């Protein structure tokens, strides 16, 4: 049997991931490299594809897209991840003949990789993967109950759990919140029953980590806060409050329909009209009207619905608005103004975070330099340290119930020794302290200009 046309991974036109909700909520456990391979192959599926193709992943392009450091080990990781995915089984819950079912299935049926020793450069190394055909209902020709998002939202996230939580919350972005039983969420995330057995560990390693990853990621389009729901003193459920997070990345260009890039334009409209308008109808509109007119008509209609207006035939109303020239939507104008203000506020917040981070690093660097000077003092004059210790033995800070070794291991005592060395030789620290104070004052001045009260 001849192979289907190979679909290549091309950075410029790979942006959207689209998959059925059942696949989003499937039970599986991948590592970060397996997750990246899965995401890349999903992003190569075109909205108009009726069948799977063989998908080519080039190592050089992956390194560029994910911002990875170059090196031979990257190809090794990608190759092992692809082979690992071929062996792993995912469990998808669905319905069949009116009954709830669970399909256990591998992702890939075939993996092909370059083994030729002449391939030295990353751009010469590739991997080809083929999806398991029974995944077609969950990845191709999706009409309803699916998730679609820009792959750039997850490219820089290094935690598998954070990526999966992003997807689970992205499903409910329009609703604004989603609640999970703790055990249910662990099951979806592939966390074993004995892993993070204490809720505190699960919260620190999974929930707070995901919150940090999404909130701090400049390319991710949502973030979240959360509430703990208790039975007695035990946390049994988590309610995620899903918030808009304006990405700093450049927005996608507006593109015509039916080229590879045109699929991107269609996908953007699919995001807006999920579960409302069939994909075929959108394609018809885009073949007849300009993309901006289609989007304007859709947004105008959605804003009317959000404002409480009852629209019996939504597709017909949208079609009418799309064909109407010069629509001015006051709700959209206000939204754009709010978005502009929010973007300015976000830019200021990002600037503040960056400056606070720089200030914190400056303080850490200053402390490390002071430590080096103290170490030099004790190395050059060992008697200095002993004199300081002898003096502390007669102070209230020295615990007489402990021996000398135990006292010297106390963090409080170590800090006192450090501080007294600095007091004894102030001239040794003058240059370092002066440089620090000047830079600290400069950073604080910049921070106060944007509302910092520290």
Short mmCIF file of C-alpha atoms in Angstrom, two decimals:
data_model
loop_
_atom_site.label_atom_id
_atom_site.label_comp_id
_atom_site.label_asym_id
_atom_site.label_seq_id
_atom_site.Cartn_x
_atom_site.Cartn_y
_atom_site.Cartn_z
CA UNK A 1 0.00 0.00 0.00
CA UNK A 2 1.43 3.41 -0.95
CA UNK A 3 1.99 5.99 1.74
CA UNK A 4 -0.27 9.03 2.04
CA UNK A 5 1.26 12.41 1.31
CA UNK A 6 3.53 13.41 4.16
CA UNK A 7 2.49 16.52 6.02
CA UNK A 8 5.52 18.47 7.25
CA UNK A 9 5.86 20.52 10.40
CA UNK A 10 6.42 24.10 9.25
CA UNK A 11 6.88 26.72 11.93
CA UNK A 12 5.19 29.60 10.10
CA UNK A 13 1.87 27.85 9.52
CA UNK A 14 1.56 25.57 12.55
CA UNK A 15 -0.49 27.24 15.19
CA UNK A 16 -3.72 25.54 16.20
CA UNK A 17 -4.44 22.32 18.07
CA UNK A 18 -7.94 20.92 17.73
CA UNK A 19 -9.28 17.80 19.44
CA UNK A 20 -12.52 16.40 20.79
CA UNK A 21 -13.37 17.06 24.42
CA UNK A 22 -13.25 13.32 25.07
CA UNK A 23 -9.58 13.31 24.05
CA UNK A 24 -8.82 16.36 26.21
CA UNK A 25 -10.25 14.51 29.22
CA UNK A 26 -8.73 11.13 28.32
CA UNK A 27 -6.68 9.33 30.94
CA UNK A 28 -3.00 9.05 30.14
CA UNK A 29 0.41 9.95 31.49
CA UNK A 30 3.04 11.40 29.17
CA UNK A 31 6.39 12.99 29.96
CA UNK A 32 7.21 16.46 28.64
CA UNK A 33 8.87 15.19 25.45
CA UNK A 34 5.96 12.88 24.66
CA UNK A 35 3.60 15.79 25.28
CA UNK A 36 5.55 17.97 22.85
CA UNK A 37 5.52 15.31 20.13
CA UNK A 38 1.77 14.86 20.61
CA UNK A 39 1.15 18.62 20.43
CA UNK A 40 3.27 19.06 17.33
CA UNK A 41 1.54 16.27 15.42
CA UNK A 42 -1.90 17.59 16.41
CA UNK A 43 -0.95 21.04 15.14
CA UNK A 44 -0.18 19.58 11.70
CA UNK A 45 -3.72 18.30 11.17
CA UNK A 46 -5.50 20.63 8.74
CA UNK A 47 -9.19 21.48 9.39
CA UNK A 48 -10.14 20.15 5.96
CA UNK A 49 -8.33 16.81 6.36
CA UNK A 50 -10.70 13.86 5.88
CA UNK A 51 -8.08 11.28 6.79
CA UNK A 52 -4.78 11.07 8.66
CA UNK A 53 -1.55 11.59 6.78
CA UNK A 54 1.99 10.68 7.72
CA UNK A 55 3.37 13.64 9.69
CA UNK A 56 6.99 14.72 9.43
CA UNK A 57 8.62 16.35 12.46
CA UNK A 58 11.95 18.04 11.76
CA UNK A 59 14.26 18.31 14.76
CA UNK A 60 15.68 21.70 13.80
CA UNK A 61 12.22 23.25 13.57
CA UNK A 62 11.19 21.75 16.92
CA UNK A 63 14.27 23.23 18.59
CA UNK A 64 13.45 26.63 17.10
CA UNK A 65 9.74 26.51 17.99
CA UNK A 66 10.17 25.36 21.59
CA UNK A 67 13.21 27.56 22.22
CA UNK A 68 15.38 24.55 23.06
CA UNK A 69 19.16 24.51 23.20
CA UNK A 70 20.76 22.84 20.23
CA UNK A 71 22.55 19.55 20.63
CA UNK A 72 22.54 15.91 19.60
CA UNK A 73 20.61 14.86 22.68
CA UNK A 74 17.47 16.69 21.45
CA UNK A 75 17.03 14.25 18.57
CA UNK A 76 17.52 11.38 21.00
CA UNK A 77 14.80 12.76 23.30
CA UNK A 78 12.37 13.28 20.42
CA UNK A 79 13.03 9.84 19.00
CA UNK A 80 12.54 8.15 22.37
CA UNK A 81 9.39 10.20 23.00
CA UNK A 82 7.89 9.13 19.67
CA UNK A 83 8.72 5.49 20.34
CA UNK A 84 7.33 5.86 23.87
CA UNK A 85 4.04 7.22 22.54
CA UNK A 86 3.74 4.24 20.21
CA UNK A 87 3.79 1.96 23.26
CA UNK A 88 1.56 4.01 25.55
CA UNK A 89 -2.17 3.46 25.85
CA UNK A 90 -4.70 6.23 26.44
CA UNK A 91 -8.21 5.68 27.82
CA UNK A 92 -10.97 7.71 26.16
CA UNK A 93 -14.45 7.74 27.65
CA UNK A 94 -17.24 8.16 25.11
CA UNK A 95 -20.66 6.77 24.12
CA UNK A 96 -21.64 3.94 21.81
CA UNK A 97 -25.11 2.51 21.12
CA UNK A 98 -26.44 4.67 23.95
CA UNK A 99 -23.99 3.31 26.52
CA UNK A 100 -20.98 4.90 28.17
CA UNK A 101 -17.77 3.29 26.90
CA UNK A 102 -14.03 3.48 27.45
CA UNK A 103 -11.72 3.04 24.48
CA UNK A 104 -8.12 2.05 25.28
CA UNK A 105 -5.88 2.76 22.34
CA UNK A 106 -2.32 3.74 21.32
CA UNK A 107 -1.72 7.09 19.59
CA UNK A 108 0.59 6.01 16.80
CA UNK A 109 0.70 2.94 14.59
CA UNK A 110 4.03 3.74 12.98
CA UNK A 111 7.26 5.59 13.71
CA UNK A 112 10.00 6.18 11.14
CA UNK A 113 13.23 7.99 11.94
CA UNK A 114 16.50 8.97 10.29
CA UNK A 115 19.30 6.58 11.26
CA UNK A 116 21.72 7.55 8.49
CA UNK A 117 25.04 8.56 10.08
CA UNK A 118 25.50 11.20 7.38
CA UNK A 119 22.71 13.27 8.98
CA UNK A 120 24.72 15.48 11.31
CA UNK A 121 22.73 18.72 11.45
CA UNK A 122 19.45 19.09 13.31
CA UNK A 123 17.77 20.20 10.08
CA UNK A 124 18.74 16.86 8.48
CA UNK A 125 17.11 14.76 11.18
CA UNK A 126 13.40 13.99 11.05
CA UNK A 127 10.79 11.68 12.51
CA UNK A 128 7.64 10.52 10.71
CA UNK A 129 4.60 9.40 12.71
CA UNK A 130 1.25 7.87 11.77
CA UNK A 131 -1.87 8.18 13.94
CA UNK A 132 -3.94 5.19 14.98
CA UNK A 133 -6.98 5.25 12.58
CA UNK A 134 -9.52 4.76 15.39
CA UNK A 135 -8.63 8.23 16.67
CA UNK A 136 -10.32 9.83 13.63
CA UNK A 137 -13.60 10.65 15.45
CA UNK A 138 -11.60 12.56 18.05
CA UNK A 139 -9.32 14.54 15.71
CA UNK A 140 -10.88 14.89 12.24
CA UNK A 141 -14.02 16.62 10.95
CA UNK A 142 -15.03 17.79 14.43
CA UNK A 143 -18.37 19.61 14.43
CA UNK A 144 -19.15 20.01 18.13
CA UNK A 145 -17.70 19.45 21.60
CA UNK A 146 -14.10 20.12 20.81
CA UNK A 147 -11.22 22.24 22.08
CA UNK A 148 -9.17 24.48 19.83
CA UNK A 149 -6.22 26.63 20.89
CA UNK A 150 -3.02 28.21 19.63
CA UNK A 151 -0.02 25.93 20.15
CA UNK A 152 2.05 28.95 21.16
CA UNK A 153 0.13 29.02 24.45
CA UNK A 154 2.00 25.91 25.63
CA UNK A 155 5.35 26.05 23.82
CA UNK A 156 7.35 27.39 26.76
CA UNK A 157 5.57 25.41 29.50
CA UNK A 158 7.81 22.62 30.81
CA UNK A 159 5.36 20.89 33.16
CA UNK A 160 3.12 18.18 31.70
CA UNK A 161 0.49 18.72 34.40
CA UNK A 162 0.44 22.48 33.70
CA UNK A 163 -0.20 21.86 29.99
CA UNK A 164 -3.05 19.46 30.73
CA UNK A 165 -4.61 21.83 33.27
CA UNK A 166 -4.38 24.58 30.64
CA UNK A 167 -6.35 22.41 28.21
CA UNK A 168 -8.95 21.41 30.80
CA UNK A 169 -9.55 25.05 31.75
CA UNK A 170 -9.44 26.29 28.15
CA UNK A 171 -12.46 24.05 27.47
CA UNK A 172 -14.45 26.11 29.98
CA UNK A 173 -13.02 29.53 29.15
CA UNK A 174 -16.40 30.90 27.98
CA UNK A 175 -18.09 29.61 31.15
CA UNK A 176 -15.42 31.17 33.35
CA UNK A 177 -14.97 28.40 35.92
CA UNK A 178 -14.60 24.65 36.27
CA UNK A 179 -14.81 22.41 39.33
CA UNK A 180 -13.07 19.05 39.78
CA UNK A 181 -13.13 16.43 42.50
CA UNK A 182 -9.52 16.01 43.63
CA UNK A 183 -9.55 12.28 42.80
CA UNK A 184 -11.13 12.91 39.39
CA UNK A 185 -8.50 15.51 38.48
CA UNK A 186 -5.66 13.20 39.57
CA UNK A 187 -7.14 10.43 37.44
CA UNK A 188 -7.29 12.62 34.33
CA UNK A 189 -3.74 13.87 34.93
CA UNK A 190 -2.44 10.30 35.21
CA UNK A 191 -1.35 10.74 38.83
CA UNK A 192 -1.17 7.40 40.64
CA UNK A 193 -3.19 6.85 43.81
CA UNK A 194 -0.04 6.81 45.99
CA UNK A 195 1.51 9.83 44.27
CA UNK A 196 0.97 13.15 46.08
CA UNK A 197 -1.12 11.28 48.66
CA UNK A 198 -1.23 14.40 50.83
CA UNK A 199 -3.35 17.20 49.37
CA UNK A 200 -0.69 19.74 50.36
CA UNK A 201 1.85 18.03 48.11
CA UNK A 202 -0.64 17.83 45.23
CA UNK A 203 -1.46 21.52 45.68
CA UNK A 204 2.20 22.60 45.74
CA UNK A 205 3.52 20.36 42.95
CA UNK A 206 0.55 20.44 40.57
CA UNK A 207 -2.00 23.20 41.21
CA UNK A 208 0.30 26.02 42.34
CA UNK A 209 2.89 24.99 39.75
CA UNK A 210 0.26 25.21 36.99
CA UNK A 211 -0.92 28.57 38.32
CA UNK A 212 2.64 29.87 38.27
CA UNK A 213 3.29 28.50 34.76
CA UNK A 214 0.11 29.98 33.27
CA UNK A 215 0.21 33.30 35.11
CA UNK A 216 3.88 33.93 34.35
CA UNK A 217 3.85 32.69 30.75
CA UNK A 218 3.77 35.65 28.39
CA UNK A 219 2.34 33.57 25.52
CA UNK A 220 -0.52 31.82 27.34
CA UNK A 221 -4.00 33.27 26.80
CA UNK A 222 -5.63 32.20 30.09
CA UNK A 223 -4.63 32.08 33.75
CA UNK A 224 -6.55 31.10 36.86
CA UNK A 225 -7.25 31.51 40.54
CA UNK A 226 -8.79 28.69 42.55
CA UNK A 227 -10.98 27.97 45.56
CA UNK A 228 -10.77 24.91 47.81
CA UNK A 229 -14.05 23.20 48.64
CA UNK A 230 -13.95 21.22 51.89
CA UNK A 231 -15.87 18.48 53.63
CA UNK A 232 -15.07 19.13 57.24
CA UNK A 233 -11.35 19.89 57.24
CA UNK A 234 -10.57 17.87 54.09
CA UNK A 235 -10.28 19.53 50.67
CA UNK A 236 -12.36 17.38 48.29
CA UNK A 237 -12.87 19.66 45.27
CA UNK A 238 -11.16 22.56 43.54
CA UNK A 239 -13.01 25.32 41.73
CA UNK A 240 -10.84 26.97 39.07
CA UNK A 241 -11.75 30.56 38.15
CA UNK A 242 -10.60 31.04 34.56
CA UNK A 243 -9.27 34.49 33.72
CA UNK A 244 -8.23 36.11 30.46
CA UNK A 245 -4.48 36.51 30.10
CA UNK A 246 -3.52 38.74 27.19
CA UNK A 247 -0.55 37.11 25.44
CA UNK A 248 2.37 39.33 24.47
CA UNK A 249 3.01 37.36 21.30
CA UNK A 250 2.28 38.94 17.93
CA UNK A 251 -1.21 38.20 16.72
CA UNK A 252 -1.66 35.95 13.71
CA UNK A 253 -1.97 37.74 10.38
CA UNK A 254 -5.40 37.91 8.75
CA UNK A 255 -5.27 35.36 5.96
CA UNK A 256 -7.44 34.27 3.01
CA UNK A 257 -9.06 30.82 2.95
CA UNK A 258 -7.93 27.38 1.76
CA UNK A 259 -4.12 27.65 1.81
CA UNK A 260 -2.34 26.19 4.82
CA UNK A 261 -2.44 29.63 6.43
CA UNK A 262 -6.10 29.97 5.53
CA UNK A 263 -6.85 27.05 7.78
CA UNK A 264 -5.62 29.31 10.56
CA UNK A 265 -8.24 31.94 9.69
CA UNK A 266 -10.94 29.28 9.68
CA UNK A 267 -9.73 27.98 13.03
CA UNK A 268 -9.97 31.44 14.56
CA UNK A 269 -13.62 31.60 13.56
CA UNK A 270 -14.21 28.06 14.82
CA UNK A 271 -12.97 29.22 18.23
CA UNK A 272 -15.52 32.04 18.21
CA UNK A 273 -18.47 29.93 17.06
CA UNK A 274 -17.77 26.58 18.78
CA UNK A 275 -21.01 24.52 18.99
CA UNK A 276 -22.99 27.27 17.19
CA UNK A 277 -22.06 27.19 13.51
CA UNK A 278 -21.02 24.12 11.45
CA UNK A 279 -17.55 24.30 9.92
CA UNK A 280 -19.05 23.87 6.43
CA UNK A 281 -21.16 27.02 6.91
CA UNK A 282 -18.08 29.00 7.94
CA UNK A 283 -16.27 27.79 4.83
CA UNK A 284 -19.17 28.95 2.67
CA UNK A 285 -19.16 32.38 4.27
CA UNK A 286 -15.40 32.74 3.84
CA UNK A 287 -15.62 31.75 0.18
CA UNK A 288 -18.19 34.52 -0.38
CA UNK A 289 -17.14 37.34 1.96
CA UNK A 290 -13.87 38.84 3.22
CA UNK A 291 -12.53 37.42 6.47
CA UNK A 292 -12.93 40.75 8.32
CA UNK A 293 -16.60 40.98 7.31
CA UNK A 294 -17.27 37.42 8.46
CA UNK A 295 -15.57 37.97 11.79
CA UNK A 296 -17.31 41.31 12.35
CA UNK A 297 -20.73 39.78 11.70
CA UNK A 298 -20.02 36.85 14.02
CA UNK A 299 -18.73 39.04 16.86
CA UNK A 300 -21.67 41.44 16.46
CA UNK A 301 -24.12 38.52 16.80
CA UNK A 302 -22.34 37.02 19.80
CA UNK A 303 -22.35 40.38 21.56
CA UNK A 304 -26.12 40.70 20.99
CA UNK A 305 -26.61 37.28 22.56
CA UNK A 306 -24.39 38.15 25.55
CA UNK A 307 -26.40 41.36 26.01
CA UNK A 308 -29.54 39.25 26.46
CA UNK A 309 -31.08 39.61 23.02
CA UNK A 310 -33.14 36.55 21.98
CA UNK A 311 -32.08 35.35 18.52
CA UNK A 312 -34.08 32.38 17.27
CA UNK A 313 -32.00 31.50 14.21
CA UNK A 314 -28.38 32.33 15.03
CA UNK A 315 -26.82 31.17 11.70
CA UNK A 316 -29.35 33.21 9.69
CA UNK A 317 -28.80 36.29 11.86
CA UNK A 318 -25.02 35.96 11.51
CA UNK A 319 -25.34 35.58 7.75
CA UNK A 320 -27.40 38.78 7.60
CA UNK A 321 -24.88 40.72 9.71
CA UNK A 322 -21.98 39.41 7.61
CA UNK A 323 -23.64 40.68 4.42
CA UNK A 324 -24.42 44.08 6.00
CA UNK A 325 -21.73 46.65 5.27
CA UNK A 326 -20.45 49.17 7.79
CA UNK A 327 -21.70 47.55 10.99
CA UNK A 328 -20.64 49.49 14.09
CA UNK A 329 -20.89 47.41 17.23
CA UNK A 330 -20.85 49.65 20.36
CA UNK A 331 -20.25 46.63 22.57
CA UNK A 332 -17.24 45.60 20.52
CA UNK A 333 -15.91 49.18 20.50
CA UNK A 334 -16.11 49.22 24.31
CA UNK A 335 -14.51 45.79 24.48
CA UNK A 336 -11.64 46.93 22.26
CA UNK A 337 -11.14 49.98 24.45
CA UNK A 338 -11.14 47.79 27.56
CA UNK A 339 -8.73 45.41 25.85
CA UNK A 340 -6.43 48.31 25.01
CA UNK A 341 -6.51 49.55 28.61
CA UNK A 342 -6.02 46.00 29.89
CA UNK A 343 -3.07 45.54 27.54
CA UNK A 344 -1.50 48.75 28.85
CA UNK A 345 -2.08 47.62 32.42
CA UNK A 346 -0.65 44.20 31.62
CA UNK A 347 2.40 45.79 30.03
CA UNK A 348 2.90 47.86 33.19
CA UNK A 349 2.41 44.77 35.35
CA UNK A 350 4.89 42.80 33.24
CA UNK A 351 7.38 45.67 33.52
CA UNK A 352 6.91 45.68 37.28
CA UNK A 353 7.42 41.91 37.53
CA UNK A 354 10.58 42.17 35.43
CA UNK A 355 11.96 45.00 37.58
CA UNK A 356 11.06 43.21 40.83
CA UNK A 357 12.77 40.10 39.50
CA UNK A 358 15.84 42.15 38.60
CA UNK A 359 15.82 43.73 42.07
CA UNK A 360 15.57 40.34 43.77
CA UNK A 361 18.45 38.98 41.66
CA UNK A 362 20.48 42.08 42.47
CA UNK A 363 20.00 41.43 46.20
CA UNK A 364 20.89 37.77 45.84
CA UNK A 365 24.00 38.66 43.85
CA UNK A 366 24.98 41.25 46.46
CA UNK A 367 24.60 38.72 49.26
CA UNK A 368 26.70 36.16 47.36
CA UNK A 369 29.45 38.74 46.87
CA UNK A 370 29.36 39.56 50.59
CA UNK A 371 29.65 35.86 51.40
CA UNK A 372 32.74 35.57 49.21
CA UNK A 373 34.38 38.51 50.98
CA UNK A 374 33.60 37.02 54.40
CA UNK A 375 35.03 33.68 53.27
CA UNK A 376 38.22 35.48 52.15
CA UNK A 377 38.47 37.23 55.53
CA UNK A 378 38.18 33.94 57.44
CA UNK A 379 40.66 32.26 55.11
CA UNK A 380 43.22 35.06 55.50
CA UNK A 381 42.68 35.54 59.27
CA UNK A 382 41.24 32.32 60.77
CA UNK A 383 41.54 33.84 64.23
CA UNK A 384 38.85 36.39 63.29
CA UNK A 385 36.16 33.74 63.05
CA UNK A 386 37.25 32.15 66.32
CA UNK A 387 37.20 35.53 68.08
CA UNK A 388 33.64 36.18 66.86
CA UNK A 389 32.53 32.71 68.01
CA UNK A 390 34.10 33.18 71.45
CA UNK A 391 32.28 36.50 71.80
CA UNK A 392 28.94 34.91 70.88
CA UNK A 393 29.35 32.24 73.56
CA UNK A 394 28.74 34.90 76.20
CA UNK A 395 25.66 36.33 74.47
CA UNK A 396 21.96 35.43 74.73
CA UNK A 397 22.13 34.03 71.20
CA UNK A 398 24.26 31.08 72.27
CA UNK A 399 22.20 28.12 73.51
CA UNK A 400 24.09 26.71 76.51
CA UNK A 401 22.06 23.53 76.42
CA UNK A 402 23.68 22.67 73.08
CA UNK A 403 27.33 21.95 72.33
CA UNK A 404 29.50 24.15 70.10
CA UNK A 405 28.85 22.12 66.92
CA UNK A 406 25.08 22.27 67.40
CA UNK A 407 25.17 26.01 68.01
CA UNK A 408 27.33 26.62 64.94
CA UNK A 409 24.81 24.68 62.81
CA UNK A 410 22.03 27.06 63.83
CA UNK A 411 21.10 29.45 61.02
CA UNK A 412 20.73 32.33 63.48
CA UNK A 413 24.27 31.88 64.77
CA UNK A 414 25.69 31.58 61.24
CA UNK A 415 23.99 34.87 60.33
CA UNK A 416 25.45 36.60 63.40
CA UNK A 417 28.97 35.39 62.53
CA UNK A 418 28.47 36.72 58.99
CA UNK A 419 27.19 40.12 60.19
CA UNK A 420 29.93 40.59 62.79
CA UNK A 421 32.61 39.89 60.18
CA UNK A 422 31.10 42.62 58.02
CA UNK A 423 31.07 45.02 60.99
CA UNK A 424 34.69 44.21 61.83
CA UNK A 425 36.00 44.92 58.31
CA UNK A 426 33.61 47.52 56.78
CA UNK A 427 36.25 48.76 54.35
CA UNK A 428 36.33 45.36 52.63
CA UNK A 429 32.68 45.75 51.64
CA UNK A 430 32.57 49.45 50.71
CA UNK A 431 32.86 49.07 46.91
CA UNK A 432 30.43 46.15 46.69
CA UNK A 433 27.91 47.91 48.95
CA UNK A 434 28.16 51.22 47.08
CA UNK A 435 27.57 49.58 43.68
CA UNK A 436 24.63 47.66 45.11
CA UNK A 437 23.05 50.74 46.71
CA UNK A 438 23.28 52.75 43.47
CA UNK A 439 21.72 49.99 41.38
CA UNK A 440 19.08 49.28 44.03
CA UNK A 441 18.09 52.95 44.18
CA UNK A 442 17.83 53.07 40.38
CA UNK A 443 15.54 50.02 40.25
CA UNK A 444 13.38 51.26 43.12
CA UNK A 445 12.98 54.60 41.35
CA UNK A 446 11.77 52.87 38.19
CA UNK A 447 9.39 50.70 40.20
CA UNK A 448 7.86 53.66 42.06
CA UNK A 449 7.11 55.36 38.74
CA UNK A 450 4.75 52.45 37.92
CA UNK A 451 3.04 52.34 41.30
CA UNK A 452 5.35 50.18 43.41
CA UNK A 453 5.08 51.03 47.11
CA UNK A 454 8.09 49.08 48.38
#
